[in-house]
Amino acid sequence: MKRRKKKFNSKRFALSLTVIALLSGVLTVSVKKFLHKDTNAYATVQEETKKEVKDEKENVQAPSANEENKNTSSDKSGQSSSSGVAAGTTTNTDTNSSTNSSSNNTNATTNNSTSSNKEVNKAFFNTSMFLGDSITEGMWYYGALDTAHVIAKKGLSVFHATNEVERLTASNPKDIYILLGNNDLVDKNLTPEKFTNQYGVLIDSIKSKVPNTKIHVLSILPVTQAAEHKNPAFANSRINTFNAALQSLASEKGADYINARSIVDSNPSLHEQDGIHYKPSFYNLLLDYIRQHKSSQGN
């Protein structure tokens, strides 16, 4: 007996496809909703985690107002900026505040005095010129005088200073101050006579340009013992010999001799570490000394 073939039912097949499509759509929507929900939950957790981390950072970096006040108060009184005070320890805030206030007032007075002297010196030497080496450079470098009133070069010696006379005299200054000699001492064979002869040439060269200008010869400045031991050419005994020759030359040339050594002798801490150059505070002391010296001379 032959098997009977079933007739293809297109309507039933179309209906099955429709049902499958609907089920597939429903499943897809459900999966999307599920995934979206998980994503939102994850994002929320991330946001909360970030917020917690941020809050922790803010708590570490920004102390409370009370803690700031405590630290500030502790710092001002010179005590350690700790978060608390040990049990049984008392602090006299009024005494510390009074002491600090007094100290601050003293510092302010000193600073005002220094600033005042600096302005007084700038006004006093407004018609003057200074000639020198790297030591003299400190006058404008540290602000004791304006650059327009200082002609100084590192390594400048008396034997090359005549090259600066044109610039030195260009403004027809009332006074010219010369601070040279330390670089010349490097030559161990240099004698006081040869040194003063060249110094005399410098003075004459200046006089030929500005005959009415008063010339002031400053003594060669001393060095520390350490610098003296490092280079015997800078021996202070040798410096004294050269200064004695300078003083005689100044008298011979009608120039004013200024012994600036006394400033250093009474303030041994004015030297820089090399023992030859000077700290900023030296320059106002030097100018004060020159100003008082000039006034005592009636100039």
mmCIF file of C-alpha atoms in Angstrom:
data_model
loop_
_atom_site.group_PDB
_atom_site.id
_atom_site.type_symbol
_atom_site.label_atom_id
_atom_site.label_comp_id
_atom_site.label_asym_id
_atom_site.label_seq_id
_atom_site.Cartn_x
_atom_site.Cartn_y
_atom_site.Cartn_z
ATOM 1 C CA MET A 1 0.000 0.000 0.000
ATOM 2 C CA LYS A 2 1.411 3.351 -1.059
ATOM 3 C CA ARG A 3 1.923 6.031 1.521
ATOM 4 C CA ARG A 4 -0.146 9.083 0.942
ATOM 5 C CA LYS A 5 1.708 12.365 0.524
ATOM 6 C CA LYS A 6 0.652 15.175 2.769
ATOM 7 C CA LYS A 7 -0.353 18.314 1.031
ATOM 8 C CA PHE A 8 1.772 21.419 1.909
ATOM 9 C CA ASN A 9 -0.305 23.823 3.978
ATOM 10 C CA SER A 10 0.993 27.330 3.230
ATOM 11 C CA LYS A 11 -1.378 29.030 5.648
ATOM 12 C CA ARG A 12 -0.205 26.955 8.566
ATOM 13 C CA PHE A 13 3.443 27.577 7.626
ATOM 14 C CA ALA A 14 2.867 31.359 7.444
ATOM 15 C CA LEU A 15 1.142 31.294 10.827
ATOM 16 C CA SER A 16 4.080 29.401 12.365
ATOM 17 C CA LEU A 17 6.547 31.940 11.033
ATOM 18 C CA THR A 18 4.469 34.769 12.464
ATOM 19 C CA VAL A 19 4.381 33.121 15.891
ATOM 20 C CA ILE A 20 8.138 32.560 15.807
ATOM 21 C CA ALA A 21 8.750 36.182 14.826
ATOM 22 C CA LEU A 22 6.528 37.420 17.683
ATOM 23 C CA LEU A 23 8.267 35.199 20.205
ATOM 24 C CA SER A 24 11.662 36.358 18.943
ATOM 25 C CA GLY A 25 10.616 40.020 19.264
ATOM 26 C CA VAL A 26 9.337 39.527 22.803
ATOM 27 C CA LEU A 27 12.551 37.735 23.782
ATOM 28 C CA THR A 28 14.706 40.507 22.285
ATOM 29 C CA VAL A 29 12.826 43.242 24.178
ATOM 30 C CA SER A 30 13.146 41.320 27.434
ATOM 31 C CA VAL A 31 16.887 40.834 27.010
ATOM 32 C CA LYS A 32 17.379 44.556 26.220
ATOM 33 C CA LYS A 33 15.406 45.602 29.280
ATOM 34 C CA PHE A 34 17.438 43.248 31.449
ATOM 35 C CA LEU A 35 20.743 44.491 30.084
ATOM 36 C CA HIS A 36 19.679 48.140 30.396
ATOM 37 C CA LYS A 37 18.708 47.599 33.975
ATOM 38 C CA ASP A 38 22.074 46.044 34.806
ATOM 39 C CA THR A 39 23.931 48.857 33.019
ATOM 40 C CA ASN A 40 22.082 51.506 35.019
ATOM 41 C CA ALA A 41 22.759 49.660 38.222
ATOM 42 C CA TYR A 42 26.462 49.434 37.359
ATOM 43 C CA ALA A 43 26.596 53.148 36.484
ATOM 44 C CA THR A 44 24.905 54.017 39.772
ATOM 45 C CA VAL A 45 27.416 51.944 41.710
ATOM 46 C CA GLN A 46 30.276 53.632 39.853
ATOM 47 C CA GLU A 47 28.902 57.098 40.584
ATOM 48 C CA GLU A 48 28.468 56.277 44.249
ATOM 49 C CA THR A 49 32.001 54.874 44.412
ATOM 50 C CA LYS A 50 33.440 58.019 42.759
ATOM 51 C CA LYS A 51 31.497 60.207 45.155
ATOM 52 C CA GLU A 52 32.807 58.291 48.162
ATOM 53 C CA VAL A 53 36.415 58.574 46.907
ATOM 54 C CA LYS A 54 35.961 62.294 46.259
ATOM 55 C CA ASP A 55 34.531 62.842 49.739
ATOM 56 C CA GLU A 56 37.452 60.986 51.279
ATOM 57 C CA LYS A 57 39.942 63.166 49.364
ATOM 58 C CA GLU A 58 38.168 66.332 50.403
ATOM 59 C CA ASN A 59 38.224 65.236 54.010
ATOM 60 C CA VAL A 60 41.983 64.645 53.823
ATOM 61 C CA GLN A 61 42.920 67.831 51.898
ATOM 62 C CA ALA A 62 40.588 70.291 53.537
ATOM 63 C CA PRO A 63 40.858 70.292 57.345
ATOM 64 C CA SER A 64 38.057 71.795 59.340
ATOM 65 C CA ALA A 65 38.037 75.449 60.260
ATOM 66 C CA ASN A 66 38.800 74.585 63.878
ATOM 67 C CA GLU A 67 41.784 72.491 62.818
ATOM 68 C CA GLU A 68 43.083 75.331 60.596
ATOM 69 C CA ASN A 69 42.745 77.817 63.420
ATOM 70 C CA LYS A 70 44.519 75.427 65.744
ATOM 71 C CA ASN A 71 47.425 74.943 63.333
ATOM 72 C CA THR A 72 47.685 78.650 62.570
ATOM 73 C CA SER A 73 47.692 79.550 66.226
ATOM 74 C CA SER A 74 50.247 76.871 66.981
ATOM 75 C CA ASP A 75 52.550 78.005 64.142
ATOM 76 C CA LYS A 76 52.405 81.657 65.193
ATOM 77 C CA SER A 77 53.337 80.805 68.763
ATOM 78 C CA GLY A 78 56.373 78.863 67.579
ATOM 79 C CA GLN A 79 54.951 75.522 68.717
ATOM 80 C CA SER A 80 54.590 72.307 66.740
ATOM 81 C CA SER A 81 51.440 72.195 64.531
ATOM 82 C CA SER A 82 50.036 69.071 66.154
ATOM 83 C CA SER A 83 46.323 68.252 66.313
ATOM 84 C CA GLY A 84 46.201 68.398 70.079
ATOM 85 C CA VAL A 85 47.987 69.351 73.299
ATOM 86 C CA ALA A 86 49.256 66.714 75.683
ATOM 87 C CA ALA A 87 47.244 66.280 78.867
ATOM 88 C CA GLY A 88 48.444 68.424 81.760
ATOM 89 C CA THR A 89 50.207 70.908 79.407
ATOM 90 C CA THR A 90 49.156 74.554 79.449
ATOM 91 C CA THR A 91 50.077 77.244 76.919
ATOM 92 C CA ASN A 92 50.269 80.935 77.610
ATOM 93 C CA THR A 93 48.727 82.234 74.399
ATOM 94 C CA ASP A 94 48.728 85.859 75.517
ATOM 95 C CA THR A 95 52.456 85.768 76.327
ATOM 96 C CA ASN A 96 53.349 84.096 73.032
ATOM 97 C CA SER A 97 51.191 86.486 71.042
ATOM 98 C CA SER A 98 52.756 89.441 72.820
ATOM 99 C CA THR A 99 56.281 88.121 72.218
ATOM 100 C CA ASN A 100 55.608 87.448 68.541
ATOM 101 C CA SER A 101 53.993 90.835 68.102
ATOM 102 C CA SER A 102 57.022 92.491 69.650
ATOM 103 C CA SER A 103 59.374 90.444 67.440
ATOM 104 C CA ASN A 104 57.391 91.283 64.315
ATOM 105 C CA ASN A 105 57.428 94.974 65.227
ATOM 106 C CA THR A 106 61.200 94.839 65.725
ATOM 107 C CA ASN A 107 61.727 93.143 62.355
ATOM 108 C CA ALA A 108 59.424 95.635 60.668
ATOM 109 C CA THR A 109 61.322 98.529 62.257
ATOM 110 C CA THR A 110 64.666 97.062 61.118
ATOM 111 C CA ASN A 111 63.403 96.522 57.580
ATOM 112 C CA ASN A 112 61.949 100.036 57.446
ATOM 113 C CA SER A 113 65.213 101.441 58.757
ATOM 114 C CA THR A 114 67.232 99.555 56.136
ATOM 115 C CA SER A 115 64.877 100.660 53.391
ATOM 116 C CA SER A 116 65.024 104.230 54.674
ATOM 117 C CA ASN A 117 68.857 104.220 54.702
ATOM 118 C CA LYS A 118 68.894 102.819 51.181
ATOM 119 C CA GLU A 119 66.734 105.661 49.903
ATOM 120 C CA VAL A 120 68.817 108.210 51.814
ATOM 121 C CA ASN A 121 72.001 106.817 50.260
ATOM 122 C CA LYS A 122 70.554 106.781 46.749
ATOM 123 C CA ALA A 123 69.591 110.436 47.125
ATOM 124 C CA PHE A 124 72.962 111.374 48.657
ATOM 125 C CA PHE A 125 75.001 109.711 45.895
ATOM 126 C CA ASN A 126 72.720 110.849 43.087
ATOM 127 C CA THR A 127 75.484 113.042 41.622
ATOM 128 C CA SER A 128 78.262 110.491 42.200
ATOM 129 C CA MET A 129 79.905 107.660 40.264
ATOM 130 C CA PHE A 130 81.565 104.499 41.585
ATOM 131 C CA LEU A 131 84.340 102.644 39.770
ATOM 132 C CA GLY A 132 85.439 99.155 40.733
ATOM 133 C CA ASP A 133 85.530 95.406 40.231
ATOM 134 C CA SER A 134 83.123 92.583 41.159
ATOM 135 C CA ILE A 135 82.977 93.807 44.768
ATOM 136 C CA THR A 136 81.701 97.168 43.542
ATOM 137 C CA GLU A 137 79.243 95.370 41.247
ATOM 138 C CA GLY A 138 77.367 94.387 44.391
ATOM 139 C CA MET A 139 76.274 98.000 44.854
ATOM 140 C CA TRP A 140 73.859 97.835 41.938
ATOM 141 C CA TYR A 141 73.319 94.071 42.047
ATOM 142 C CA TYR A 142 71.916 94.247 45.591
ATOM 143 C CA GLY A 143 70.094 97.501 44.908
ATOM 144 C CA ALA A 144 72.154 99.789 47.157
ATOM 145 C CA LEU A 145 72.639 102.147 44.187
ATOM 146 C CA ASP A 146 71.130 102.476 40.740
ATOM 147 C CA THR A 147 73.125 101.022 37.844
ATOM 148 C CA ALA A 148 73.552 104.482 36.315
ATOM 149 C CA HIS A 149 75.918 105.374 39.166
ATOM 150 C CA VAL A 150 78.115 102.271 39.094
ATOM 151 C CA ILE A 151 80.743 101.245 36.556
ATOM 152 C CA ALA A 152 82.156 97.916 37.650
ATOM 153 C CA LYS A 153 83.483 94.807 35.971
ATOM 154 C CA LYS A 154 84.445 91.410 37.249
ATOM 155 C CA GLY A 155 88.235 91.120 37.264
ATOM 156 C CA LEU A 156 88.840 94.848 36.690
ATOM 157 C CA SER A 157 92.282 96.015 37.829
ATOM 158 C CA VAL A 158 93.936 99.407 38.105
ATOM 159 C CA PHE A 159 95.896 98.597 34.945
ATOM 160 C CA HIS A 160 92.714 98.353 32.861
ATOM 161 C CA ALA A 161 90.545 100.895 34.666
ATOM 162 C CA THR A 162 91.663 103.784 32.439
ATOM 163 C CA ASN A 163 89.539 102.199 29.688
ATOM 164 C CA GLU A 164 86.453 103.114 31.726
ATOM 165 C CA VAL A 165 87.289 106.801 32.285
ATOM 166 C CA GLU A 166 85.238 108.007 29.314
ATOM 167 C CA ARG A 167 82.046 106.441 30.643
ATOM 168 C CA LEU A 168 82.920 107.279 34.233
ATOM 169 C CA THR A 169 83.139 111.002 33.536
ATOM 170 C CA ALA A 170 80.398 111.308 30.886
ATOM 171 C CA SER A 171 77.806 112.661 33.353
ATOM 172 C CA ASN A 172 80.276 115.170 34.864
ATOM 173 C CA PRO A 173 79.732 113.764 38.382
ATOM 174 C CA LYS A 174 80.310 115.800 41.503
ATOM 175 C CA ASP A 175 82.160 112.920 43.186
ATOM 176 C CA ILE A 176 83.936 109.798 41.951
ATOM 177 C CA TYR A 177 84.679 106.893 44.296
ATOM 178 C CA ILE A 178 87.296 104.308 43.308
ATOM 179 C CA LEU A 179 87.350 100.842 44.906
ATOM 180 C CA LEU A 180 90.074 98.818 43.206
ATOM 181 C CA GLY A 181 93.054 96.688 44.134
ATOM 182 C CA ASN A 182 91.901 93.191 45.080
ATOM 183 C CA ASN A 183 92.388 91.865 41.542
ATOM 184 C CA ASP A 184 95.786 93.521 41.283
ATOM 185 C CA LEU A 185 96.960 91.589 44.352
ATOM 186 C CA VAL A 186 96.659 88.337 42.397
ATOM 187 C CA ASP A 187 100.033 89.248 40.871
ATOM 188 C CA LYS A 188 102.390 88.120 43.615
ATOM 189 C CA ASN A 189 105.245 90.115 42.067
ATOM 190 C CA LEU A 190 103.334 93.401 42.036
ATOM 191 C CA THR A 191 104.947 96.010 44.284
ATOM 192 C CA PRO A 192 103.125 98.856 46.068
ATOM 193 C CA GLU A 193 105.180 101.346 44.025
ATOM 194 C CA LYS A 194 104.160 99.919 40.665
ATOM 195 C CA PHE A 195 100.558 99.674 41.845
ATOM 196 C CA THR A 196 100.345 103.284 43.039
ATOM 197 C CA ASN A 197 102.100 104.565 39.913
ATOM 198 C CA GLN A 198 99.350 103.084 37.761
ATOM 199 C CA TYR A 199 96.716 104.290 40.222
ATOM 200 C CA GLY A 200 98.164 107.781 39.806
ATOM 201 C CA VAL A 201 97.779 107.487 36.028
ATOM 202 C CA LEU A 202 94.099 106.628 36.553
ATOM 203 C CA ILE A 203 93.527 109.639 38.817
ATOM 204 C CA ASP A 204 95.262 111.987 36.369
ATOM 205 C CA SER A 205 93.179 110.604 33.500
ATOM 206 C CA ILE A 206 89.979 111.326 35.442
ATOM 207 C CA LYS A 207 91.129 114.822 36.369
ATOM 208 C CA SER A 208 91.839 115.658 32.757
ATOM 209 C CA LYS A 209 88.194 114.935 31.912
ATOM 210 C CA VAL A 210 86.476 116.420 34.972
ATOM 211 C CA PRO A 211 88.891 118.731 36.806
ATOM 212 C CA ASN A 212 86.246 119.956 39.257
ATOM 213 C CA THR A 213 85.147 116.483 40.351
ATOM 214 C CA LYS A 214 86.234 115.329 43.811
ATOM 215 C CA ILE A 215 88.020 111.971 43.681
ATOM 216 C CA HIS A 216 87.766 109.565 46.614
ATOM 217 C CA VAL A 217 90.148 106.602 46.936
ATOM 218 C CA LEU A 218 88.771 103.704 48.991
ATOM 219 C CA SER A 219 91.156 101.338 50.727
ATOM 220 C CA ILE A 220 91.577 97.777 49.475
ATOM 221 C CA LEU A 221 89.211 95.643 51.520
ATOM 222 C CA PRO A 222 90.519 92.848 53.776
ATOM 223 C CA VAL A 223 89.865 89.136 53.301
ATOM 224 C CA THR A 224 89.144 86.360 55.777
ATOM 225 C CA GLN A 225 91.882 84.166 57.219
ATOM 226 C CA ALA A 226 90.607 81.234 55.169
ATOM 227 C CA ALA A 227 90.988 83.222 51.932
ATOM 228 C CA GLU A 228 94.393 84.425 53.065
ATOM 229 C CA HIS A 229 95.574 80.858 53.698
ATOM 230 C CA LYS A 230 94.164 79.701 50.381
ATOM 231 C CA ASN A 231 96.065 82.390 48.465
ATOM 232 C CA PRO A 232 98.935 84.102 50.321
ATOM 233 C CA ALA A 233 98.888 86.882 47.714
ATOM 234 C CA PHE A 234 95.801 88.154 49.548
ATOM 235 C CA ALA A 235 97.604 88.284 52.889
ATOM 236 C CA ASN A 236 96.088 91.069 54.975
ATOM 237 C CA SER A 237 99.574 92.247 55.934
ATOM 238 C CA ARG A 238 100.240 92.806 52.204
ATOM 239 C CA ILE A 239 96.885 94.580 51.829
ATOM 240 C CA ASN A 240 97.856 96.910 54.692
ATOM 241 C CA THR A 241 101.133 97.758 52.953
ATOM 242 C CA PHE A 242 99.326 98.574 49.688
ATOM 243 C CA ASN A 243 96.767 100.689 51.561
ATOM 244 C CA ALA A 244 99.487 102.727 53.234
ATOM 245 C CA ALA A 245 100.897 103.455 49.763
ATOM 246 C CA LEU A 246 97.401 104.363 48.514
ATOM 247 C CA GLN A 247 96.888 106.803 51.364
ATOM 248 C CA SER A 248 100.142 108.580 50.505
ATOM 249 C CA LEU A 249 99.165 108.697 46.816
ATOM 250 C CA ALA A 250 95.749 110.196 47.614
ATOM 251 C CA SER A 251 97.385 112.926 49.678
ATOM 252 C CA GLU A 252 99.856 113.618 46.859
ATOM 253 C CA LYS A 253 97.113 113.844 44.219
ATOM 254 C CA GLY A 254 94.727 115.928 46.332
ATOM 255 C CA ALA A 255 92.230 113.078 46.525
ATOM 256 C CA ASP A 256 90.263 111.960 49.564
ATOM 257 C CA TYR A 257 91.332 108.675 51.159
ATOM 258 C CA ILE A 258 88.625 106.555 52.832
ATOM 259 C CA ASN A 259 89.672 103.694 55.086
ATOM 260 C CA ALA A 260 86.755 101.310 54.612
ATOM 261 C CA ARG A 261 88.523 98.474 56.410
ATOM 262 C CA SER A 262 87.060 99.506 59.766
ATOM 263 C CA ILE A 263 83.581 98.471 58.560
ATOM 264 C CA VAL A 264 84.751 94.898 58.011
ATOM 265 C CA ASP A 265 86.875 94.774 61.162
ATOM 266 C CA SER A 266 83.826 95.608 63.283
ATOM 267 C CA ASN A 267 81.548 93.236 61.310
ATOM 268 C CA PRO A 268 83.532 90.049 60.583
ATOM 269 C CA SER A 269 80.451 88.185 59.331
ATOM 270 C CA LEU A 270 80.007 90.438 56.279
ATOM 271 C CA HIS A 271 82.103 88.253 53.974
ATOM 272 C CA GLU A 272 80.633 85.773 51.548
ATOM 273 C CA GLN A 273 81.807 82.160 51.722
ATOM 274 C CA ASP A 274 84.830 82.807 49.498
ATOM 275 C CA GLY A 275 86.159 85.266 52.077
ATOM 276 C CA ILE A 276 86.752 88.002 49.465
ATOM 277 C CA HIS A 277 83.340 89.198 48.336
ATOM 278 C CA TYR A 278 80.596 90.629 50.544
ATOM 279 C CA LYS A 279 77.016 89.980 51.556
ATOM 280 C CA PRO A 280 74.165 92.374 50.627
ATOM 281 C CA SER A 281 74.122 94.022 54.068
ATOM 282 C CA PHE A 282 77.706 95.214 53.567
ATOM 283 C CA TYR A 283 76.843 97.707 50.848
ATOM 284 C CA ASN A 284 74.461 99.895 52.807
ATOM 285 C CA LEU A 285 76.946 99.886 55.694
ATOM 286 C CA LEU A 286 79.683 100.984 53.293
ATOM 287 C CA LEU A 287 77.563 103.769 51.816
ATOM 288 C CA ASP A 288 76.499 104.887 55.296
ATOM 289 C CA TYR A 289 80.161 105.027 56.292
ATOM 290 C CA ILE A 290 81.180 107.001 53.187
ATOM 291 C CA ARG A 291 78.283 109.412 53.647
ATOM 292 C CA GLN A 292 79.236 110.041 57.297
ATOM 293 C CA HIS A 293 82.904 110.372 56.366
ATOM 294 C CA LYS A 294 82.086 112.892 53.655
ATOM 295 C CA SER A 295 79.884 114.886 55.993
ATOM 296 C CA SER A 296 82.620 114.947 58.628
ATOM 297 C CA GLN A 297 84.994 116.338 56.026
ATOM 298 C CA GLY A 298 82.597 119.201 55.330
ATOM 299 C CA ASN A 299 82.217 118.175 51.673
#
